[in-house]
Amino acid sequence: MRRSSFYFWLLTFLFISASIFYLIDLMTFRARPSGAISGNGNPAIIIILVAIPIYAVLLVMTSMFFYNVKRVTRIKKGLIIFFISLLLVFCVLGEINEVKWHLDTLNGGPNSSNSIIYRWGWFNQYTNTIFFNVNSFVFGIALSGMLGCILSIKKNRE
């Protein structure tokens, strides 16, 4: 694949994946203060089934991008890995806050009798955004970029 076409597809998959993650957020129900629940099932499940393979392609392409970067010394790649590590830490902290916020909003998890999602399990129409949010989106991209850098350094060392 030519470089310009690779970049085009990388940006295309990035845009599509980000749009799909946003759609999942739009289709996730918000808990109501009255405690009333929606009986409409999980409409975002269709979008999620489309999102997973598209996002997986994006992650592979991101890893390939970082793996094939030329004219970057090992020291610079080490710095890239360091900054990606910091980004990963921020994403993990953001994800922890996201889960705490959801649990507070839902009055607990699926095992808590006071919870809106009592006995529903962790994956339902109120908790889609625990798994598909900005933090998890950036975390996956950063992790695949880090993997590509590490493999590139290892390849050049041999």
Coordinates of C-alpha atoms in Angstrom, one line a residue:
M1 CA 0.0 0.0 0.0
R2 CA 1.3 3.4 -0.9
R3 CA 2.1 5.8 1.9
S4 CA -0.5 8.4 0.9
S5 CA -3.2 5.8 0.6
F6 CA -2.2 4.3 4.0
Y7 CA -2.5 7.8 5.6
F8 CA -5.9 8.3 3.9
W9 CA -7.2 5.0 5.3
L10 CA -5.7 5.6 8.7
L11 CA -7.5 9.0 9.0
T12 CA -10.7 7.6 7.6
F13 CA -10.8 4.8 10.1
L14 CA -9.9 7.3 12.9
F15 CA -12.8 9.5 11.9
I16 CA -15.3 6.6 11.5
S17 CA -14.2 5.1 14.8
A18 CA -14.5 8.4 16.7
S19 CA -17.9 9.0 15.1
I20 CA -19.1 5.5 16.1
F21 CA -17.9 6.0 19.7
Y22 CA -19.9 9.3 19.7
L23 CA -23.0 7.5 18.4
I24 CA -22.7 4.9 21.2
D25 CA -22.6 7.7 23.7
L26 CA -25.8 9.2 22.1
M27 CA -27.6 5.9 22.2
T28 CA -26.7 5.1 25.8
F29 CA -29.6 5.9 28.1
R30 CA -29.0 8.3 31.0
A31 CA -30.3 7.4 34.4
R32 CA -33.4 9.4 35.5
P33 CA -33.5 10.9 39.0
S34 CA -37.0 9.4 39.5
G35 CA -35.4 5.9 39.2
A36 CA -37.6 5.0 36.2
I37 CA -35.9 2.6 33.8
S38 CA -36.1 2.1 30.1
G39 CA -37.5 -1.1 28.8
N40 CA -36.3 -0.5 25.3
G41 CA -33.3 -2.9 25.5
N42 CA -29.9 -1.8 24.3
P43 CA -30.2 0.0 21.0
A44 CA -26.5 0.8 20.9
I45 CA -25.6 -2.9 20.6
I46 CA -26.0 -2.7 16.9
I47 CA -23.5 0.2 16.7
I48 CA -21.2 -1.6 19.1
L49 CA -21.1 -4.7 16.9
V50 CA -20.0 -2.4 14.0
A51 CA -17.6 -0.4 16.1
I52 CA -15.5 -3.3 17.3
P53 CA -14.1 -4.5 13.9
I54 CA -13.6 -0.9 12.7
Y55 CA -11.8 0.1 15.8
A56 CA -9.7 -3.1 15.6
V57 CA -8.6 -2.1 12.1
L58 CA -7.7 1.3 13.4
L59 CA -5.6 -0.1 16.2
V60 CA -3.7 -2.4 13.7
M61 CA -3.1 0.5 11.4
T62 CA -1.9 2.7 14.2
S63 CA 0.5 0.1 15.3
M64 CA 1.8 -0.3 11.7
F65 CA 2.2 3.5 11.5
F66 CA 4.4 3.7 14.5
Y67 CA 6.2 0.5 13.5
N68 CA 7.1 1.9 10.1
V69 CA 8.2 5.4 11.1
K70 CA 11.5 6.1 9.5
R71 CA 14.2 8.7 10.4
V72 CA 13.4 8.6 14.1
T73 CA 16.2 7.5 16.4
R74 CA 15.8 5.0 19.2
I75 CA 16.1 7.9 21.7
K76 CA 13.3 9.8 20.1
K77 CA 11.2 6.6 20.0
G78 CA 12.0 6.1 23.7
L79 CA 10.7 9.6 24.3
I80 CA 7.5 8.8 22.3
I81 CA 7.0 5.7 24.4
F82 CA 7.5 7.8 27.6
F83 CA 4.9 10.3 26.6
I84 CA 2.5 7.6 25.4
S85 CA 3.0 6.0 28.8
L86 CA 1.9 9.3 30.5
L87 CA -1.1 9.4 28.2
L88 CA -2.0 5.8 29.2
V89 CA -1.8 6.7 32.9
F90 CA -4.2 9.7 32.3
C91 CA -6.6 7.5 30.3
V92 CA -6.6 4.9 33.1
L93 CA -7.3 7.6 35.7
G94 CA -10.1 9.0 33.5
E95 CA -11.6 5.6 33.1
I96 CA -11.6 5.1 36.8
N97 CA -13.4 8.4 37.3
E98 CA -15.9 7.4 34.5
V99 CA -16.8 4.2 36.2
K100 CA -17.1 5.9 39.6
W101 CA -19.4 8.5 38.1
H102 CA -21.6 5.9 36.5
L103 CA -21.8 3.9 39.7
D104 CA -22.8 7.0 41.6
T105 CA -25.4 7.9 39.0
L106 CA -26.8 4.4 38.9
N107 CA -26.8 4.0 42.7
G108 CA -24.3 1.1 42.5
G109 CA -23.5 -1.8 40.2
P110 CA -25.7 -4.7 39.1
N111 CA -25.3 -6.5 42.4
S112 CA -26.6 -3.6 44.5
S113 CA -30.3 -3.8 45.3
N114 CA -30.6 0.0 45.2
S115 CA -29.1 0.2 41.7
I116 CA -31.1 1.1 38.6
I117 CA -29.3 -1.8 36.8
Y118 CA -29.9 -4.4 39.6
R119 CA -29.6 -7.9 38.2
W120 CA -28.9 -6.6 34.6
G121 CA -25.2 -7.2 34.5
W122 CA -22.5 -4.8 33.6
F123 CA -23.3 -4.5 29.9
N124 CA -26.6 -2.8 29.4
Q125 CA -28.3 0.3 27.9
Y126 CA -27.0 2.5 30.8
T127 CA -23.4 1.3 30.9
N128 CA -22.3 1.3 27.3
T129 CA -20.2 4.4 27.9
I130 CA -18.3 2.7 30.6
F131 CA -16.7 0.6 27.9
F132 CA -16.9 2.9 24.9
N133 CA -15.8 6.4 25.8
V134 CA -13.0 8.9 25.1
N135 CA -10.7 7.3 27.6
S136 CA -11.0 3.8 26.2
F137 CA -10.7 5.2 22.7
V138 CA -7.5 7.1 23.3
F139 CA -6.1 4.3 25.5
G140 CA -6.4 1.7 22.7
I141 CA -4.8 4.0 20.1
A142 CA -2.0 5.0 22.5
L143 CA -1.3 1.4 23.5
S144 CA -1.2 0.2 19.8
G145 CA 1.1 3.2 19.0
M146 CA 3.4 2.2 21.9
L147 CA 3.4 -1.4 20.8
G148 CA 4.4 -0.3 17.3
C149 CA 7.3 1.8 18.7
I150 CA 8.5 -1.0 20.9
L151 CA 8.4 -3.5 18.0
S152 CA 10.2 -1.1 15.8
I153 CA 13.0 -0.6 18.3
K154 CA 13.3 -4.3 18.8
K155 CA 13.4 -4.9 15.0
N156 CA 16.2 -2.3 14.6
R157 CA 18.2 -3.8 17.5
E158 CA 18.4 -7.2 15.8

